[in-house]
Coordinates of C-alpha atoms and ligand atoms in Angstrom, one line a residue:
X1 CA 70.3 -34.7 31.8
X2 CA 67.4 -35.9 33.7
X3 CA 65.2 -35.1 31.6
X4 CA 67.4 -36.5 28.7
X5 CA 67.0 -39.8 30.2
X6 CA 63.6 -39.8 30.7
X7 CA 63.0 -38.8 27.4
X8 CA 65.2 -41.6 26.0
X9 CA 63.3 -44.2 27.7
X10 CA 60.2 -42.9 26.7
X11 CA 61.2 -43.2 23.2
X12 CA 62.1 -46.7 24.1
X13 CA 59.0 -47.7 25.5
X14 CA 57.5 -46.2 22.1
X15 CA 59.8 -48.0 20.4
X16 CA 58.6 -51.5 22.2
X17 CA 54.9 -50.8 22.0
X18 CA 55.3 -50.4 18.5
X19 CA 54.1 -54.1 17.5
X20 CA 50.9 -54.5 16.5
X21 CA 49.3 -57.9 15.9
X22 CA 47.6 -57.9 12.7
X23 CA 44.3 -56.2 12.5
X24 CA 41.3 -58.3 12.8
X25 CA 39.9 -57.3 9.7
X26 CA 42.5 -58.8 7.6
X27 CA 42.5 -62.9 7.1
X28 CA 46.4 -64.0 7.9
X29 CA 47.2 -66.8 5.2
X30 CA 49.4 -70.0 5.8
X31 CA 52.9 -68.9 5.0
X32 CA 53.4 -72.7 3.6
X33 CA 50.0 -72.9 2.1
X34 CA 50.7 -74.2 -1.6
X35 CA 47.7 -71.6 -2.8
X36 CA 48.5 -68.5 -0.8
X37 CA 48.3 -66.6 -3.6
X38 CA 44.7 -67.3 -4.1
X39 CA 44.0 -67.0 -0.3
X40 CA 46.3 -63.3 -0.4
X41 CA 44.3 -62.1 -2.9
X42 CA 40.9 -62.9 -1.1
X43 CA 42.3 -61.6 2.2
X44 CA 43.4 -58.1 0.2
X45 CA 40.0 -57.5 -1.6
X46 CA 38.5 -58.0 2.2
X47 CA 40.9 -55.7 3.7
X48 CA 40.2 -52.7 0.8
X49 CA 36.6 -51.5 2.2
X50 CA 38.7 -51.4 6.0
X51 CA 41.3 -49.7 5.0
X52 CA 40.2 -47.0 2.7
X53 CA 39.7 -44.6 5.3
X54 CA 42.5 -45.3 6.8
X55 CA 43.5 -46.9 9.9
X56 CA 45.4 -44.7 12.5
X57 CA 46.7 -47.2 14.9
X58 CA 48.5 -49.2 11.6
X59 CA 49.7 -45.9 10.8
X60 CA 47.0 -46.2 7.4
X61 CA 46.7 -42.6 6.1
X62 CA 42.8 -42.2 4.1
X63 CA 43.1 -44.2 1.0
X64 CA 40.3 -42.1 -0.6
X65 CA 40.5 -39.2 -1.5
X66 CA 44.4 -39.9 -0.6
X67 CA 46.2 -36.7 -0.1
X68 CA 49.9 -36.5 -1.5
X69 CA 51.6 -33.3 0.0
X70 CA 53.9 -33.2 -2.6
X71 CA 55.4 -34.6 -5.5
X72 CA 58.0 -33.4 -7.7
X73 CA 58.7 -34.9 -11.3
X74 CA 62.0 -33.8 -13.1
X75 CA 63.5 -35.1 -15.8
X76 CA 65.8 -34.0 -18.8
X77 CA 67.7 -30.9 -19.1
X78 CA 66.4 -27.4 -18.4
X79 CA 66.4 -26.0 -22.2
X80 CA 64.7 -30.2 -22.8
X81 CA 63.5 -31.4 -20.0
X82 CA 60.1 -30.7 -17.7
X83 CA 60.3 -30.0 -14.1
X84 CA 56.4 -30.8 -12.3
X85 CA 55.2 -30.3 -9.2
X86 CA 52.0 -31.1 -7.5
X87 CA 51.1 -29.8 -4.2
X88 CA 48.3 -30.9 -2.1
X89 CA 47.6 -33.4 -4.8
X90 CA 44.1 -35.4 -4.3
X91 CA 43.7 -38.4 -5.1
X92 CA 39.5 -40.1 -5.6
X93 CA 38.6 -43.2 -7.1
X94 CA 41.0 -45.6 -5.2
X95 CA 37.7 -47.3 -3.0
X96 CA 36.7 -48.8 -6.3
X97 CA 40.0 -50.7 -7.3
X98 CA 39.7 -53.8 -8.2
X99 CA 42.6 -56.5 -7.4
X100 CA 43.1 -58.5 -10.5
X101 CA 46.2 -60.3 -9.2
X102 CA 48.6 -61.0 -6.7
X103 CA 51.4 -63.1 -6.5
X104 CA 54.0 -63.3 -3.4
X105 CA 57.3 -64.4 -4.8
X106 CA 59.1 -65.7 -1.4
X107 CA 62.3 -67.1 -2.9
X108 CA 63.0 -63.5 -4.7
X109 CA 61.3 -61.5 -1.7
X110 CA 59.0 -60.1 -4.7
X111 CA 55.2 -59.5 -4.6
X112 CA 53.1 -58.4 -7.7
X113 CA 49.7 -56.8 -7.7
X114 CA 47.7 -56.2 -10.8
X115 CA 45.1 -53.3 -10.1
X116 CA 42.3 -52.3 -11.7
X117 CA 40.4 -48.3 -11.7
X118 CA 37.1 -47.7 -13.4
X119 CA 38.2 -43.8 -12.9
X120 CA 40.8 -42.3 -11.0
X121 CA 40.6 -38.2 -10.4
X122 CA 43.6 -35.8 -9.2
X123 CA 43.1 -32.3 -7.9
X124 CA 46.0 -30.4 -7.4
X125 CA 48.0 -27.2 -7.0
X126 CA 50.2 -27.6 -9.9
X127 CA 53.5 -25.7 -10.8
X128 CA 55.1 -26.7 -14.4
X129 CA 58.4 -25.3 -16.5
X130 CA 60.2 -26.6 -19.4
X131 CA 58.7 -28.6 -22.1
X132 CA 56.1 -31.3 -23.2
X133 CA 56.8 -32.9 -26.4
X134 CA 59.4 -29.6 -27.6
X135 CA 56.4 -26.8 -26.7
X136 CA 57.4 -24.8 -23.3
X137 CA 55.2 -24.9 -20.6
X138 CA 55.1 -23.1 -17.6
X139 CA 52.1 -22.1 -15.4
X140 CA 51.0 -22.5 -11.7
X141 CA 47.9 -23.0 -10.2
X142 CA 44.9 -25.5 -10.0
X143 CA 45.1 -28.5 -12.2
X144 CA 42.7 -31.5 -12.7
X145 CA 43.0 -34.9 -14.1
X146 CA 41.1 -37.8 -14.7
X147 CA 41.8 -41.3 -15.9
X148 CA 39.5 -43.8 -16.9
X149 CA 39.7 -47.9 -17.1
X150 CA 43.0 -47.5 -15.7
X151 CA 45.2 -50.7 -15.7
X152 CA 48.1 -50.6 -13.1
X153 CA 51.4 -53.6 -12.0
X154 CA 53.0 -52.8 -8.9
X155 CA 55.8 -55.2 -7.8
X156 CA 58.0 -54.0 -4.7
X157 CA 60.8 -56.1 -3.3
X158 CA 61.3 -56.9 0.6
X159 CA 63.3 -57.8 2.7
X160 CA 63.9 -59.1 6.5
X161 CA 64.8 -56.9 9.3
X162 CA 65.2 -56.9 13.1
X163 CA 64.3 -53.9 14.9
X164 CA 65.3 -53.3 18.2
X165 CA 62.6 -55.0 20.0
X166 CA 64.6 -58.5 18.4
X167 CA 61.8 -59.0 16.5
X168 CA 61.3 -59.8 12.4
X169 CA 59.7 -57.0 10.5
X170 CA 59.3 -56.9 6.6
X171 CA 60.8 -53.7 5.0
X172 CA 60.0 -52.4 1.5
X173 CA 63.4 -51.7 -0.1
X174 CA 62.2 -51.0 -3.8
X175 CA 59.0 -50.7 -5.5
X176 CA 57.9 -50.5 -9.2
X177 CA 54.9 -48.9 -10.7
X178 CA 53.2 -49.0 -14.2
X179 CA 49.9 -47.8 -15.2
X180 CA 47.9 -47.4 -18.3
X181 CA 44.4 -45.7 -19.0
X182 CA 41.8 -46.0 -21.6
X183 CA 40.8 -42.4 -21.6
X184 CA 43.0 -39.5 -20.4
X185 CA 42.1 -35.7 -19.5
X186 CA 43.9 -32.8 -18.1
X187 CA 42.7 -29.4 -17.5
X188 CA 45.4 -27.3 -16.0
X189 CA 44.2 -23.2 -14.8
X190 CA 46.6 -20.4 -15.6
X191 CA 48.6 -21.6 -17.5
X192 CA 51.3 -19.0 -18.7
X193 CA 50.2 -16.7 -16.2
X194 CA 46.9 -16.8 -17.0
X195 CA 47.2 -16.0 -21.0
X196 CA 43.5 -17.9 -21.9
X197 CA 44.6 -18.2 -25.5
X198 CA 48.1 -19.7 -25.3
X199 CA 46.5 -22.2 -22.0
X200 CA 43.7 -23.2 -24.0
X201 CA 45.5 -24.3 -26.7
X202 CA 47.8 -26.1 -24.3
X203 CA 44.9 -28.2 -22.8
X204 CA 43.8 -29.1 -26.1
X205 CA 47.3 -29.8 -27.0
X206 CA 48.1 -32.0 -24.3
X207 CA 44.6 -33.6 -24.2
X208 CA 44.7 -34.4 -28.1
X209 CA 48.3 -36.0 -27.0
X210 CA 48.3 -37.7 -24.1
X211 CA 49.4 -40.5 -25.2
X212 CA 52.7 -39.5 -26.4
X213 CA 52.8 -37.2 -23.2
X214 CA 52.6 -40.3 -20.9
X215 CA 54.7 -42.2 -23.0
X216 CA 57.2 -39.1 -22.0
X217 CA 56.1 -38.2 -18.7
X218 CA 54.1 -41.2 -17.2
X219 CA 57.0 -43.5 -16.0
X220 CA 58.9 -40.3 -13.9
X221 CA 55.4 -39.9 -12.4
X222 CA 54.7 -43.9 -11.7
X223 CA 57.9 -43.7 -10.1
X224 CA 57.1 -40.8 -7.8
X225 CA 53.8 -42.5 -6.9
X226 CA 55.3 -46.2 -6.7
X227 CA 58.0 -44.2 -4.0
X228 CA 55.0 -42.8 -2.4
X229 CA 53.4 -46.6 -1.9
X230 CA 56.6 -47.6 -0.4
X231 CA 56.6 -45.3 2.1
X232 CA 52.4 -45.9 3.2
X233 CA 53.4 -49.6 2.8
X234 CA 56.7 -49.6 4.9
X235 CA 55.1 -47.8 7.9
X236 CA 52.3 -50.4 8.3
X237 CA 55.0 -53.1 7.6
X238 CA 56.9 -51.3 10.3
X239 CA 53.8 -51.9 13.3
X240 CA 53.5 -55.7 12.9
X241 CA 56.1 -57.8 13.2
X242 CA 57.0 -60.5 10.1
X243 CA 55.8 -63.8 12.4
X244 CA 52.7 -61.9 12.7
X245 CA 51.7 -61.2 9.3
X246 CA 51.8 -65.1 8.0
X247 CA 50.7 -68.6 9.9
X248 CA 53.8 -70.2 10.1
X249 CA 52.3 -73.1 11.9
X250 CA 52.5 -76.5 9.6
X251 CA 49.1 -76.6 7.6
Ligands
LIG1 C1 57.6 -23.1 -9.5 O1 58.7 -23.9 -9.6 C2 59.9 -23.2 -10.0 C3 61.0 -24.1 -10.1 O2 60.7 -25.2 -11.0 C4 60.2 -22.2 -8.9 O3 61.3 -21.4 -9.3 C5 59.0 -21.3 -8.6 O4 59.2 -20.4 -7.5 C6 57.7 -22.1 -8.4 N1 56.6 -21.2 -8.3 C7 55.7 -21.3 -7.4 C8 54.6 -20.3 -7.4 O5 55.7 -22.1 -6.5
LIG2 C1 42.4 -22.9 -6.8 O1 41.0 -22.7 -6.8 C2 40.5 -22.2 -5.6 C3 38.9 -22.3 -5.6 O2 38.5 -22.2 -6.9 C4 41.0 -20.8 -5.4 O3 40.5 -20.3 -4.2 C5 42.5 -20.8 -5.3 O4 43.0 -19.5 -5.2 C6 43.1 -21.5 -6.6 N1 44.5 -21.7 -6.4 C7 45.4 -21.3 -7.3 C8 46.8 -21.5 -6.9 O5 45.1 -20.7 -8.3
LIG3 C1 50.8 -55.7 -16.2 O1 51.4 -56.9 -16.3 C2 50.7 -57.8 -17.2 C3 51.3 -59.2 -17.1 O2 52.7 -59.2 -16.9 C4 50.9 -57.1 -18.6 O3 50.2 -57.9 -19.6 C5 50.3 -55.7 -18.6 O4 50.5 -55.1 -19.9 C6 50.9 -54.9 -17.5 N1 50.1 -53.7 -17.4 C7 50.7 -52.5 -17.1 C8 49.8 -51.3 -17.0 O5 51.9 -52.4 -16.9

């Protein structure tokens, strides 16, 4: 029971030391300011080269390579549909985005980004069944992709919290992801259990294709990825408190 207690207040006093101030790295902007927007985006290309490799005490896991321990993609039927999943999925090429725009909405508790990738590259442990454009598919192993010139919106709603500590925290509550390459390429090992001629026409197939197979495919995965955001963004938003994150002071 002792022990119980103890333990309880420990996690209380976890609990309390949670908020952070914001780190120094990043530029707060006037909540009020009229152009926040522009100064936003300034402070969030500033913040990029501090964050990429991640910041432990905001609870920033590496931003590049960015490792996704799983992600499952399922959609459609099982005699129709496609079931995906990527293990230990790498994720290189995020250092180099580029933040085209960015716009806080504070009446509708929206913000929008528009990203930019010269080339993004997966590495994964992949795990397929079902079908891609009406031909089956199933395989597992190693699977690489690449994306070039890759144009990407992500918008995410918010809203006000307060945590136990009586303080204001933002919370992520939904998130929306698109994205859209120039140049697309898959290469995915052992496919049908290692049959060379039946996976190498696959990889042609879904290389000469790829557009109709993101057309397909691409929003389930956005989604998955979007979720994954959510969830980096939502612990960092979770460490410093909402009157922390702005200037609320009168400009
Ligand atoms: C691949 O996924 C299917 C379900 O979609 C599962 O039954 C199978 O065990 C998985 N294979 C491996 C090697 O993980
Ligand atoms: C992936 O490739 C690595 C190195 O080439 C190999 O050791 C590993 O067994 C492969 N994994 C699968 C699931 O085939
Ligand atoms: C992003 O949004 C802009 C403006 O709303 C739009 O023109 C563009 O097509 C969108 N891009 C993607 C990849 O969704």
């Amino acid at each position: 029971m002792k022990q119980l207690t103890a333990l309880y207040l420990l996690a209380l006093c976890l609990e309390f030391s949670h908020s952070l101030k914001l780190p120094d790295y990043i530029t707060p902007c006037h909540r009020y300011d009229p152009n926040i927007n522009a100064c936003a985006l300034k402070s969030a290309r500033e913040t990029i080269p501090h964050v990429i490799n991640g910041d432990p005490k905001y609870k920033v896991p590496p931003l590049d390579p960015v490792l996704i321990k799983e992600l499952v993609v399922s959609q459609g039927s099982s005699s129709v549909g496609l079931t995906l999943a990527a293990r230990d999925a790498y994720l290189r090429g995020v250092k180099d985005v580029e933040i085209r725009d960015l716009d806080f909405n504070f009446k509708d508790q929206t913000v929008y980004f528009e990203w930019y990738f010269p080339k993004l590259q997966i590495d994964c442990i992949y795990n397929v069944t079902g079908r891609v454009l009406l031909l089956p598919i199933e395989g597992y192993g190693n699977g690489t992709i690449s994306l070039n010139k890759v144009r990407s919106n992500y918008t995410y709603d918010w809203e006000i919290i307060k945590k136990k500590d009586g303080k204001e925290y933002v919370t992520v509550t939904k998130a929306h992801l698109t994205f859209d390459p120039e140049k697309f390429q898959i290469h995915l090992e052992n496919l049908f259990n290692g049959n060379k001629l039946l996976g190498d026409n696959m990889n042609r197939f879904m290389n000469e294709n790829w557009r109709d197979i993101l057309k397909d495919v691409g929003p389930a995965v956005a989604e998955a990825v979007g979720e994954y955001i959510r969830l980096v963004l939502n612990s960092i938003y979770k460490s410093v408190p909402y009157e922390d994150v702005f200037i609320f002071d009168p400009v």
